[in-house]
Amino acid sequence: MTRDEILYWLKEEDEQRLKELWRQADTVRHENVGDEVHLRGLIEISNYCVRECGYCGIRVDNKEIGRYRMTEDEIMECVHEAVQYGYGAVVLQSGEDYGIKTRWLADLVRKIKSETEMAVTLSLGERPDEDLVAWREAGANRYLLRFETSDRELYERIHPSLPGKRSDRFAILRRLKELGYEAGSGVMIGIPGQTYASLTQDIDTFRELDLDMIGVGPYIPHPSTPLGQLNDEQLAPDGEQVPNTEAMTYKVIALTRIVCPEANIPSTTALATLNLAAGRELGLSRGANIVMPNLTPPKYRVMYEIYPAKACISETANDCRYCMHRRILSIGREVGSGQGGRRKRQN
Ligand code: 5AD
Ligand code: FES
């Protein structure tokens, strides 16, 4: 698919014609990654963060939330729950929290790998190279780091670099692949100032980076963040601004599947937040093949508020598991077994 075609589809609004896009994405999904939907247990291990991302509710300057960091025992309890539920992978996610020490996390990864058969995915921000090396040596399999937008100017506006260290997520993604991680990235859809041209570039960048996992979701304004308090003047000019809608999210999921046929693509919680009744299922029917049931203990989950009114905030891990199973089966798909890593096509 050419860039012009990507742009054309992003701007298409005719429901009948969009059916063709959904059909194409679903066929590519079926042919390349099959009908299994893999479950990744998400554990939000800490909401401390040193960064000041303009969009994110756990940014360092948000004093309105309580902070927590889970202990090794608490995390292992969630991990064993994941095993019991038959999940093939756990995702350890946090803010960029240097209270999570290199050695401590390496030991935790080793423990998970020795006690379970699960794949371990990390999503811990822009950590220094030595951390990425140590955690890979400890056995971590995958790393998620969204580049958020490929428009450098917009990126710098919403994601200030740390003093003296220019944020370069593309360099980190290349390095992750070099180290043997499966690399995951993605963007938010409808950030104020995001244009159709830059979103087209984002999707083309997924293809260029040959990512193993790609997560996309709508941008959801958080009232206690700078971006959440913006007025309409910050939007791109009329006709250029990408809306942060459910419909736009499906288009991006579908186009991502078509340009990256083998990638693992989740139907995200941010999407479910816009349509709790059917968002997850529609994501899965329009290109996605992964869901990430939450394993974080509810008392911490409410504090991991990167955006408000997050779907499934008060469900227990067990509720989330049954809910996901039911949703997967309701659309005629299968619950995946095993780690569900990227399947690369044989040439
Ligand atoms: N709305 C939607 N997604 C958000 N994220 C962070 N803040 C928001 C928000 N306000 C996404 C970012 C980040 C991922 C963990 O959550 O893309 O990489
Ligand atoms: Fe999250 Fe059902 S979709 S508990």
mmCIF file of C-alpha atoms and ligand atoms in Angstrom:
data_model
loop_
_atom_site.group_PDB
_atom_site.id
_atom_site.type_symbol
_atom_site.label_atom_id
_atom_site.label_comp_id
_atom_site.label_asym_id
_atom_site.label_seq_id
_atom_site.Cartn_x
_atom_site.Cartn_y
_atom_site.Cartn_z
ATOM 1 C CA MET A 1 0.000 0.000 0.000
ATOM 2 C CA THR A 2 1.423 3.394 -0.998
ATOM 3 C CA ARG A 3 1.523 6.471 1.221
ATOM 4 C CA ASP A 4 -1.156 8.099 -0.893
ATOM 5 C CA GLU A 5 -3.421 5.120 -0.316
ATOM 6 C CA ILE A 6 -2.794 5.243 3.443
ATOM 7 C CA LEU A 7 -3.701 8.938 3.439
ATOM 8 C CA TYR A 8 -6.777 8.265 1.317
ATOM 9 C CA TRP A 9 -8.068 5.670 3.784
ATOM 10 C CA LEU A 10 -7.365 7.855 6.810
ATOM 11 C CA LYS A 11 -9.603 10.519 5.273
ATOM 12 C CA GLU A 12 -12.302 8.124 4.028
ATOM 13 C CA GLU A 13 -15.573 8.506 5.890
ATOM 14 C CA ASP A 14 -18.004 6.524 3.777
ATOM 15 C CA GLU A 15 -19.133 3.550 5.895
ATOM 16 C CA GLN A 16 -19.715 1.352 2.868
ATOM 17 C CA ARG A 17 -16.262 1.922 1.436
ATOM 18 C CA LEU A 18 -14.642 1.503 4.854
ATOM 19 C CA LYS A 19 -16.107 -2.004 4.957
ATOM 20 C CA GLU A 20 -13.628 -2.844 2.217
ATOM 21 C CA LEU A 21 -10.765 -1.691 4.475
ATOM 22 C CA TRP A 22 -12.049 -3.751 7.425
ATOM 23 C CA ARG A 23 -12.422 -6.802 5.179
ATOM 24 C CA GLN A 24 -8.929 -6.451 3.766
ATOM 25 C CA ALA A 25 -7.344 -6.004 7.230
ATOM 26 C CA ASP A 26 -9.230 -9.001 8.626
ATOM 27 C CA THR A 27 -8.121 -11.186 5.717
ATOM 28 C CA VAL A 28 -4.472 -10.157 6.092
ATOM 29 C CA ARG A 29 -4.719 -10.833 9.839
ATOM 30 C CA HIS A 30 -6.247 -14.277 9.274
ATOM 31 C CA GLU A 31 -3.675 -15.271 6.655
ATOM 32 C CA ASN A 32 -0.615 -14.069 8.549
ATOM 33 C CA VAL A 33 -1.226 -14.504 12.269
ATOM 34 C CA GLY A 34 -4.238 -16.812 12.274
ATOM 35 C CA ASP A 35 -7.382 -16.788 14.377
ATOM 36 C CA GLU A 36 -5.807 -17.073 17.807
ATOM 37 C CA VAL A 37 -6.009 -14.040 20.065
ATOM 38 C CA HIS A 38 -3.083 -14.031 22.493
ATOM 39 C CA LEU A 39 -3.441 -12.799 26.036
ATOM 40 C CA ARG A 40 -0.684 -10.778 27.676
ATOM 41 C CA GLY A 41 -1.087 -10.185 31.388
ATOM 42 C CA LEU A 42 -0.338 -6.544 32.139
ATOM 43 C CA ILE A 43 1.272 -5.709 35.486
ATOM 44 C CA GLU A 44 1.668 -1.987 36.164
ATOM 45 C CA ILE A 45 4.596 -2.330 38.554
ATOM 46 C CA SER A 46 5.172 1.349 39.415
ATOM 47 C CA ASN A 47 3.603 4.730 38.659
ATOM 48 C CA TYR A 48 6.673 6.770 39.614
ATOM 49 C CA CYS A 49 8.038 8.649 36.620
ATOM 50 C CA VAL A 50 10.805 11.196 36.079
ATOM 51 C CA ARG A 51 9.394 12.474 32.751
ATOM 52 C CA GLU A 52 7.111 15.376 31.955
ATOM 53 C CA CYS A 53 5.141 14.073 28.992
ATOM 54 C CA GLY A 54 2.471 16.651 28.268
ATOM 55 C CA TYR A 55 -0.260 14.042 27.769
ATOM 56 C CA CYS A 56 0.349 11.572 30.578
ATOM 57 C CA GLY A 57 -1.368 11.520 33.973
ATOM 58 C CA ILE A 58 1.582 9.917 35.811
ATOM 59 C CA ARG A 59 4.059 12.626 34.722
ATOM 60 C CA VAL A 60 6.407 13.747 37.505
ATOM 61 C CA ASP A 61 4.674 17.071 38.132
ATOM 62 C CA ASN A 62 1.248 15.576 38.765
ATOM 63 C CA LYS A 63 1.043 15.936 42.543
ATOM 64 C CA GLU A 64 -2.603 14.916 42.636
ATOM 65 C CA ILE A 65 -1.952 11.181 42.523
ATOM 66 C CA GLY A 66 -0.508 8.785 45.083
ATOM 67 C CA ARG A 67 2.614 6.909 44.009
ATOM 68 C CA TYR A 68 3.398 3.197 44.410
ATOM 69 C CA ARG A 69 6.051 0.693 43.445
ATOM 70 C CA MET A 70 5.163 -2.993 43.753
ATOM 71 C CA THR A 71 7.414 -5.353 45.701
ATOM 72 C CA GLU A 72 8.933 -8.466 44.199
ATOM 73 C CA ASP A 73 6.486 -10.648 46.136
ATOM 74 C CA GLU A 74 3.499 -8.657 44.932
ATOM 75 C CA ILE A 75 4.672 -8.907 41.344
ATOM 76 C CA MET A 76 5.368 -12.645 41.620
ATOM 77 C CA GLU A 77 1.875 -13.176 42.936
ATOM 78 C CA CYS A 78 0.468 -11.571 39.776
ATOM 79 C CA VAL A 79 2.872 -13.608 37.650
ATOM 80 C CA HIS A 80 1.612 -16.844 39.175
ATOM 81 C CA GLU A 81 -1.933 -15.735 38.590
ATOM 82 C CA ALA A 82 -1.000 -15.287 34.917
ATOM 83 C CA VAL A 83 0.317 -18.861 34.811
ATOM 84 C CA GLN A 84 -2.863 -20.154 36.399
ATOM 85 C CA TYR A 85 -4.932 -18.294 33.805
ATOM 86 C CA GLY A 86 -2.901 -19.791 30.957
ATOM 87 C CA TYR A 87 -1.421 -16.496 29.726
ATOM 88 C CA GLY A 88 1.643 -16.898 27.512
ATOM 89 C CA ALA A 89 3.287 -13.636 28.476
ATOM 90 C CA VAL A 90 3.434 -10.939 31.117
ATOM 91 C CA VAL A 91 4.116 -7.283 30.459
ATOM 92 C CA LEU A 92 5.861 -5.379 33.238
ATOM 93 C CA GLN A 93 5.028 -1.735 32.735
ATOM 94 C CA SER A 94 5.868 1.428 34.700
ATOM 95 C CA GLY A 95 6.707 5.082 34.405
ATOM 96 C CA GLU A 96 10.379 5.866 33.796
ATOM 97 C CA ASP A 97 11.256 5.002 37.371
ATOM 98 C CA TYR A 98 14.910 4.859 38.380
ATOM 99 C CA GLY A 99 13.786 3.524 41.745
ATOM 100 C CA ILE A 100 13.483 0.335 39.691
ATOM 101 C CA LYS A 101 17.120 -0.669 39.896
ATOM 102 C CA THR A 102 18.958 -2.479 37.124
ATOM 103 C CA ARG A 103 19.967 -5.470 39.270
ATOM 104 C CA TRP A 104 16.640 -5.736 41.071
ATOM 105 C CA LEU A 105 14.717 -5.975 37.817
ATOM 106 C CA ALA A 106 17.257 -8.388 36.290
ATOM 107 C CA ASP A 107 16.811 -10.679 39.298
ATOM 108 C CA LEU A 108 13.029 -10.429 38.986
ATOM 109 C CA VAL A 109 13.180 -11.343 35.276
ATOM 110 C CA ARG A 110 15.407 -14.334 36.100
ATOM 111 C CA LYS A 111 12.971 -15.457 38.734
ATOM 112 C CA ILE A 112 9.990 -15.256 36.370
ATOM 113 C CA LYS A 113 11.911 -17.100 33.652
ATOM 114 C CA SER A 114 12.998 -19.850 36.036
ATOM 115 C CA GLU A 115 9.592 -20.361 37.654
ATOM 116 C CA THR A 116 7.401 -20.081 34.554
ATOM 117 C CA GLU A 117 7.370 -20.744 30.812
ATOM 118 C CA MET A 118 6.123 -17.254 30.021
ATOM 119 C CA ALA A 119 7.608 -14.656 27.739
ATOM 120 C CA VAL A 120 8.572 -11.484 29.615
ATOM 121 C CA THR A 121 7.861 -8.118 28.040
ATOM 122 C CA LEU A 122 9.205 -4.898 29.533
ATOM 123 C CA SER A 123 7.735 -1.441 29.076
ATOM 124 C CA LEU A 124 9.747 0.775 31.407
ATOM 125 C CA GLY A 125 10.553 3.868 29.362
ATOM 126 C CA GLU A 126 13.808 5.183 27.895
ATOM 127 C CA ARG A 127 16.253 3.348 30.124
ATOM 128 C CA PRO A 128 20.031 3.545 29.540
ATOM 129 C CA ASP A 129 21.724 0.991 27.337
ATOM 130 C CA GLU A 130 23.307 -0.914 30.229
ATOM 131 C CA ASP A 131 19.845 -1.624 31.657
ATOM 132 C CA LEU A 132 18.536 -2.930 28.349
ATOM 133 C CA VAL A 133 21.619 -5.161 28.070
ATOM 134 C CA ALA A 134 21.342 -6.481 31.640
ATOM 135 C CA TRP A 135 17.632 -7.254 31.325
ATOM 136 C CA ARG A 136 18.071 -9.007 28.006
ATOM 137 C CA GLU A 137 20.853 -11.122 29.539
ATOM 138 C CA ALA A 138 18.495 -11.947 32.398
ATOM 139 C CA GLY A 139 16.081 -13.384 29.837
ATOM 140 C CA ALA A 140 13.600 -10.609 29.002
ATOM 141 C CA ASN A 141 12.137 -11.346 25.562
ATOM 142 C CA ARG A 142 10.377 -8.195 24.438
ATOM 143 C CA TYR A 143 10.377 -4.435 24.991
ATOM 144 C CA LEU A 144 7.641 -1.908 24.274
ATOM 145 C CA LEU A 145 8.446 1.742 23.612
ATOM 146 C CA ARG A 146 5.962 3.776 21.596
ATOM 147 C CA PHE A 147 7.496 6.563 19.520
ATOM 148 C CA GLU A 148 4.133 8.391 19.961
ATOM 149 C CA THR A 149 4.496 10.456 16.754
ATOM 150 C CA SER A 150 7.066 10.576 13.948
ATOM 151 C CA ASP A 151 6.680 14.374 13.718
ATOM 152 C CA ARG A 152 9.824 15.520 15.548
ATOM 153 C CA GLU A 153 8.510 18.986 16.283
ATOM 154 C CA LEU A 154 5.243 17.680 17.736
ATOM 155 C CA TYR A 155 7.168 15.018 19.678
ATOM 156 C CA GLU A 156 9.380 17.621 21.313
ATOM 157 C CA ARG A 157 6.375 19.713 22.213
ATOM 158 C CA ILE A 158 4.605 16.873 24.022
ATOM 159 C CA HIS A 159 7.601 14.903 25.265
ATOM 160 C CA PRO A 160 10.370 17.093 26.709
ATOM 161 C CA SER A 161 13.829 15.511 26.740
ATOM 162 C CA LEU A 162 15.659 15.064 30.030
ATOM 163 C CA PRO A 163 18.344 17.752 30.539
ATOM 164 C CA GLY A 164 21.374 17.015 28.350
ATOM 165 C CA LYS A 165 19.875 13.871 26.811
ATOM 166 C CA ARG A 166 17.961 14.181 23.538
ATOM 167 C CA SER A 167 15.122 11.697 23.501
ATOM 168 C CA ASP A 168 15.607 9.371 20.516
ATOM 169 C CA ARG A 169 13.185 6.483 20.690
ATOM 170 C CA PHE A 170 14.049 5.308 17.174
ATOM 171 C CA ALA A 171 17.672 4.773 18.242
ATOM 172 C CA ILE A 172 16.498 2.805 21.284
ATOM 173 C CA LEU A 173 14.181 0.663 19.130
ATOM 174 C CA ARG A 174 17.032 -0.179 16.751
ATOM 175 C CA ARG A 175 19.219 -1.053 19.723
ATOM 176 C CA LEU A 176 16.528 -3.296 21.228
ATOM 177 C CA LYS A 177 16.378 -5.291 18.017
ATOM 178 C CA GLU A 178 20.162 -5.550 17.929
ATOM 179 C CA LEU A 179 20.106 -6.953 21.466
ATOM 180 C CA GLY A 180 17.661 -9.636 20.359
ATOM 181 C CA TYR A 181 14.492 -8.265 21.914
ATOM 182 C CA GLU A 182 11.253 -8.406 19.990
ATOM 183 C CA ALA A 183 10.611 -4.700 19.636
ATOM 184 C CA GLY A 184 7.238 -3.043 20.010
ATOM 185 C CA SER A 185 6.225 0.530 19.380
ATOM 186 C CA GLY A 186 3.215 2.595 18.397
ATOM 187 C CA VAL A 187 1.540 5.976 18.477
ATOM 188 C CA MET A 188 -1.374 7.879 19.930
ATOM 189 C CA ILE A 189 -4.108 8.945 17.538
ATOM 190 C CA GLY A 190 -5.483 12.481 17.568
ATOM 191 C CA ILE A 191 -2.843 14.311 19.619
ATOM 192 C CA PRO A 192 -3.519 18.079 19.332
ATOM 193 C CA GLY A 193 -1.326 19.206 16.443
ATOM 194 C CA GLN A 194 -1.175 15.767 14.776
ATOM 195 C CA THR A 195 -1.863 16.056 11.031
ATOM 196 C CA TYR A 196 -3.035 13.452 8.530
ATOM 197 C CA ALA A 197 0.347 13.757 6.823
ATOM 198 C CA SER A 198 2.213 12.942 10.035
ATOM 199 C CA LEU A 199 -0.085 10.014 10.895
ATOM 200 C CA THR A 200 0.533 8.648 7.386
ATOM 201 C CA GLN A 201 4.253 8.977 8.095
ATOM 202 C CA ASP A 202 3.759 7.116 11.419
ATOM 203 C CA ILE A 203 2.173 4.141 9.671
ATOM 204 C CA ASP A 204 4.883 4.123 7.021
ATOM 205 C CA THR A 205 7.462 4.206 9.834
ATOM 206 C CA PHE A 206 5.947 1.030 11.362
ATOM 207 C CA ARG A 207 6.716 -0.674 8.074
ATOM 208 C CA GLU A 208 10.264 0.747 7.869
ATOM 209 C CA LEU A 209 11.145 -0.306 11.421
ATOM 210 C CA ASP A 210 9.844 -3.844 10.825
ATOM 211 C CA LEU A 211 8.320 -3.893 14.292
ATOM 212 C CA ASP A 212 7.283 -7.112 16.022
ATOM 213 C CA MET A 213 4.494 -5.455 18.014
ATOM 214 C CA ILE A 214 2.514 -2.290 17.290
ATOM 215 C CA GLY A 215 0.125 -0.700 19.772
ATOM 216 C CA VAL A 216 -2.051 2.239 18.787
ATOM 217 C CA GLY A 217 -4.820 3.952 20.695
ATOM 218 C CA PRO A 218 -6.750 7.201 20.782
ATOM 219 C CA TYR A 219 -5.254 10.134 22.666
ATOM 220 C CA ILE A 220 -7.493 10.769 25.699
ATOM 221 C CA PRO A 221 -7.080 14.226 27.316
ATOM 222 C CA HIS A 222 -6.183 14.134 31.015
ATOM 223 C CA PRO A 223 -7.332 17.268 32.879
ATOM 224 C CA SER A 224 -4.288 17.421 35.164
ATOM 225 C CA THR A 225 -1.794 17.565 32.266
ATOM 226 C CA PRO A 226 -0.652 20.533 30.141
ATOM 227 C CA LEU A 227 -1.945 18.930 26.934
ATOM 228 C CA GLY A 228 -5.282 18.141 28.584
ATOM 229 C CA GLN A 229 -5.737 21.835 29.370
ATOM 230 C CA LEU A 230 -5.039 23.152 25.876
ATOM 231 C CA ASN A 231 -7.590 25.111 23.955
ATOM 232 C CA ASP A 232 -8.487 24.667 20.298
ATOM 233 C CA GLU A 233 -5.739 27.028 19.130
ATOM 234 C CA GLN A 234 -3.248 24.211 19.558
ATOM 235 C CA LEU A 235 -5.003 22.042 17.008
ATOM 236 C CA ALA A 236 -3.647 21.677 13.485
ATOM 237 C CA PRO A 237 -5.459 23.869 10.909
ATOM 238 C CA ASP A 238 -8.947 22.837 9.862
ATOM 239 C CA GLY A 239 -9.030 19.717 7.770
ATOM 240 C CA GLU A 240 -5.501 18.781 8.873
ATOM 241 C CA GLN A 241 -6.067 17.805 12.518
ATOM 242 C CA VAL A 242 -6.549 14.065 13.105
ATOM 243 C CA PRO A 243 -9.557 13.478 15.422
ATOM 244 C CA ASN A 244 -8.992 11.278 18.495
ATOM 245 C CA THR A 245 -12.004 9.134 17.684
ATOM 246 C CA GLU A 246 -12.943 5.500 17.775
ATOM 247 C CA ALA A 247 -13.446 5.475 13.988
ATOM 248 C CA MET A 248 -9.956 6.875 13.374
ATOM 249 C CA THR A 249 -8.466 4.248 15.698
ATOM 250 C CA TYR A 250 -9.999 1.408 13.647
ATOM 251 C CA LYS A 251 -8.593 2.907 10.466
ATOM 252 C CA VAL A 252 -5.106 3.034 11.961
ATOM 253 C CA ILE A 253 -5.349 -0.542 13.300
ATOM 254 C CA ALA A 254 -6.528 -1.808 9.903
ATOM 255 C CA LEU A 255 -3.853 0.067 7.928
ATOM 256 C CA THR A 256 -1.173 -1.060 10.374
ATOM 257 C CA ARG A 257 -2.192 -4.694 9.833
ATOM 258 C CA ILE A 258 -2.060 -4.264 6.059
ATOM 259 C CA VAL A 259 1.426 -2.681 6.053
ATOM 260 C CA CYS A 260 2.812 -4.980 8.797
ATOM 261 C CA PRO A 261 1.061 -8.301 8.124
ATOM 262 C CA GLU A 262 3.004 -10.365 10.679
ATOM 263 C CA ALA A 263 3.069 -7.960 13.599
ATOM 264 C CA ASN A 264 1.329 -8.597 16.892
ATOM 265 C CA ILE A 265 -1.245 -5.821 17.237
ATOM 266 C CA PRO A 266 -3.302 -5.334 20.418
ATOM 267 C CA SER A 267 -6.854 -4.119 20.662
ATOM 268 C CA THR A 268 -5.991 -1.566 23.349
ATOM 269 C CA THR A 269 -7.566 -0.413 26.599
ATOM 270 C CA ALA A 270 -7.630 3.184 25.320
ATOM 271 C CA LEU A 271 -9.880 1.979 22.500
ATOM 272 C CA ALA A 272 -12.072 0.061 24.971
ATOM 273 C CA THR A 273 -12.311 3.303 26.959
ATOM 274 C CA LEU A 274 -14.083 4.961 24.007
ATOM 275 C CA ASN A 275 -16.430 2.016 23.481
ATOM 276 C CA LEU A 276 -16.567 -0.402 26.376
ATOM 277 C CA ALA A 277 -19.374 -2.461 24.863
ATOM 278 C CA ALA A 278 -17.665 -3.368 21.601
ATOM 279 C CA GLY A 279 -14.322 -1.560 21.122
ATOM 280 C CA ARG A 280 -12.133 -4.554 21.901
ATOM 281 C CA GLU A 281 -14.081 -6.833 19.572
ATOM 282 C CA LEU A 282 -14.144 -4.314 16.733
ATOM 283 C CA GLY A 283 -10.377 -3.799 17.084
ATOM 284 C CA LEU A 284 -9.902 -7.577 16.853
ATOM 285 C CA SER A 285 -12.170 -7.767 13.794
ATOM 286 C CA ARG A 286 -10.300 -4.989 11.992
ATOM 287 C CA GLY A 287 -6.707 -6.190 12.270
ATOM 288 C CA ALA A 288 -5.768 -6.768 15.906
ATOM 289 C CA ASN A 289 -4.777 -10.178 17.362
ATOM 290 C CA ILE A 290 -3.769 -9.436 20.967
ATOM 291 C CA VAL A 291 -5.508 -8.340 24.163
ATOM 292 C CA MET A 292 -3.852 -7.341 27.409
ATOM 293 C CA PRO A 293 -5.959 -8.272 30.440
ATOM 294 C CA ASN A 294 -4.886 -6.344 33.505
ATOM 295 C CA LEU A 295 -3.277 -8.217 36.417
ATOM 296 C CA THR A 296 -2.396 -5.184 38.529
ATOM 297 C CA PRO A 297 -3.974 -5.374 41.992
ATOM 298 C CA PRO A 298 -7.017 -3.022 41.948
ATOM 299 C CA LYS A 299 -5.641 -0.812 44.762
ATOM 300 C CA TYR A 300 -2.689 0.100 42.513
ATOM 301 C CA ARG A 301 -4.608 0.059 39.273
ATOM 302 C CA VAL A 302 -6.612 3.138 40.211
ATOM 303 C CA MET A 303 -3.336 5.017 40.720
ATOM 304 C CA TYR A 304 -2.003 4.108 37.264
ATOM 305 C CA GLU A 305 -4.113 6.767 35.665
ATOM 306 C CA ILE A 306 -2.255 7.722 32.477
ATOM 307 C CA TYR A 307 -5.598 8.953 31.119
ATOM 308 C CA PRO A 308 -8.963 9.322 32.879
ATOM 309 C CA ALA A 309 -11.899 6.904 32.965
ATOM 310 C CA LYS A 310 -9.703 4.027 31.828
ATOM 311 C CA ALA A 311 -11.745 0.960 30.914
ATOM 312 C CA CYS A 312 -11.842 -1.955 33.358
ATOM 313 C CA ILE A 313 -10.310 0.049 36.200
ATOM 314 C CA SER A 314 -12.121 -1.780 38.984
ATOM 315 C CA GLU A 315 -12.265 -5.300 37.564
ATOM 316 C CA THR A 316 -10.320 -8.019 39.334
ATOM 317 C CA ALA A 317 -7.739 -9.970 37.335
ATOM 318 C CA ASN A 318 -10.147 -12.888 37.228
ATOM 319 C CA ASP A 319 -13.034 -10.734 35.907
ATOM 320 C CA CYS A 320 -10.759 -9.377 33.225
ATOM 321 C CA ARG A 321 -9.741 -12.855 32.168
ATOM 322 C CA TYR A 322 -13.296 -14.136 31.795
ATOM 323 C CA CYS A 323 -14.402 -10.973 30.099
ATOM 324 C CA MET A 324 -11.615 -11.269 27.516
ATOM 325 C CA HIS A 325 -12.362 -14.960 26.869
ATOM 326 C CA ARG A 326 -16.021 -14.208 26.350
ATOM 327 C CA ARG A 327 -15.267 -11.352 23.979
ATOM 328 C CA ILE A 328 -12.817 -13.426 21.917
ATOM 329 C CA LEU A 329 -15.211 -16.373 21.581
ATOM 330 C CA SER A 330 -18.169 -14.085 20.784
ATOM 331 C CA ILE A 331 -16.523 -13.054 17.509
ATOM 332 C CA GLY A 332 -15.618 -16.588 16.485
ATOM 333 C CA ARG A 333 -11.945 -16.401 17.367
ATOM 334 C CA GLU A 334 -9.804 -18.689 19.539
ATOM 335 C CA VAL A 335 -7.971 -18.006 22.776
ATOM 336 C CA GLY A 336 -4.249 -18.342 22.001
ATOM 337 C CA SER A 337 -1.969 -20.755 23.771
ATOM 338 C CA GLY A 338 1.787 -20.477 24.261
ATOM 339 C CA GLN A 339 3.937 -17.362 24.154
ATOM 340 C CA GLY A 340 2.491 -16.009 20.916
ATOM 341 C CA GLY A 341 5.724 -14.430 19.698
ATOM 342 C CA ARG A 342 6.089 -12.927 16.276
ATOM 343 C CA ARG A 343 5.765 -15.495 13.525
ATOM 344 C CA LYS A 344 8.096 -14.557 10.702
ATOM 345 C CA ARG A 345 7.223 -15.728 7.258
ATOM 346 C CA GLN A 346 9.682 -18.207 5.765
ATOM 347 C CA ASN A 347 11.286 -17.025 2.538
HETATM 348 N N1 5AD B 1 -4.196 9.091 26.182
HETATM 349 C C1 5AD B 1 -3.969 7.956 25.489
HETATM 350 N N2 5AD B 1 -2.840 7.235 25.605
HETATM 351 C C2 5AD B 1 -1.900 7.687 26.446
HETATM 352 N N3 5AD B 1 -0.685 7.208 26.750
HETATM 353 C C3 5AD B 1 -0.130 8.015 27.673
HETATM 354 N N4 5AD B 1 -0.965 9.024 27.976
HETATM 355 C C4 5AD B 1 -2.069 8.847 27.217
HETATM 356 C C5 5AD B 1 -3.288 9.577 27.055
HETATM 357 N N5 5AD B 1 -3.532 10.702 27.733
HETATM 358 C C6 5AD B 1 -0.098 6.044 26.075
HETATM 359 C C7 5AD B 1 1.252 6.427 25.452
HETATM 360 C C8 5AD B 1 2.231 5.551 26.187
HETATM 361 C C9 5AD B 1 1.355 4.382 26.610
HETATM 362 C C10 5AD B 1 1.918 3.573 27.724
HETATM 363 O O1 5AD B 1 0.156 5.005 26.982
HETATM 364 O O2 5AD B 1 1.240 6.102 24.071
HETATM 365 O O3 5AD B 1 3.323 5.139 25.394
HETATM 366 FE FE1 FES B 2 -11.610 -5.342 30.600
HETATM 367 FE FE2 FES B 2 -13.700 -6.743 30.219
HETATM 368 S S1 FES B 2 -12.696 -5.571 28.711
HETATM 369 S S2 FES B 2 -12.613 -6.517 32.116
#
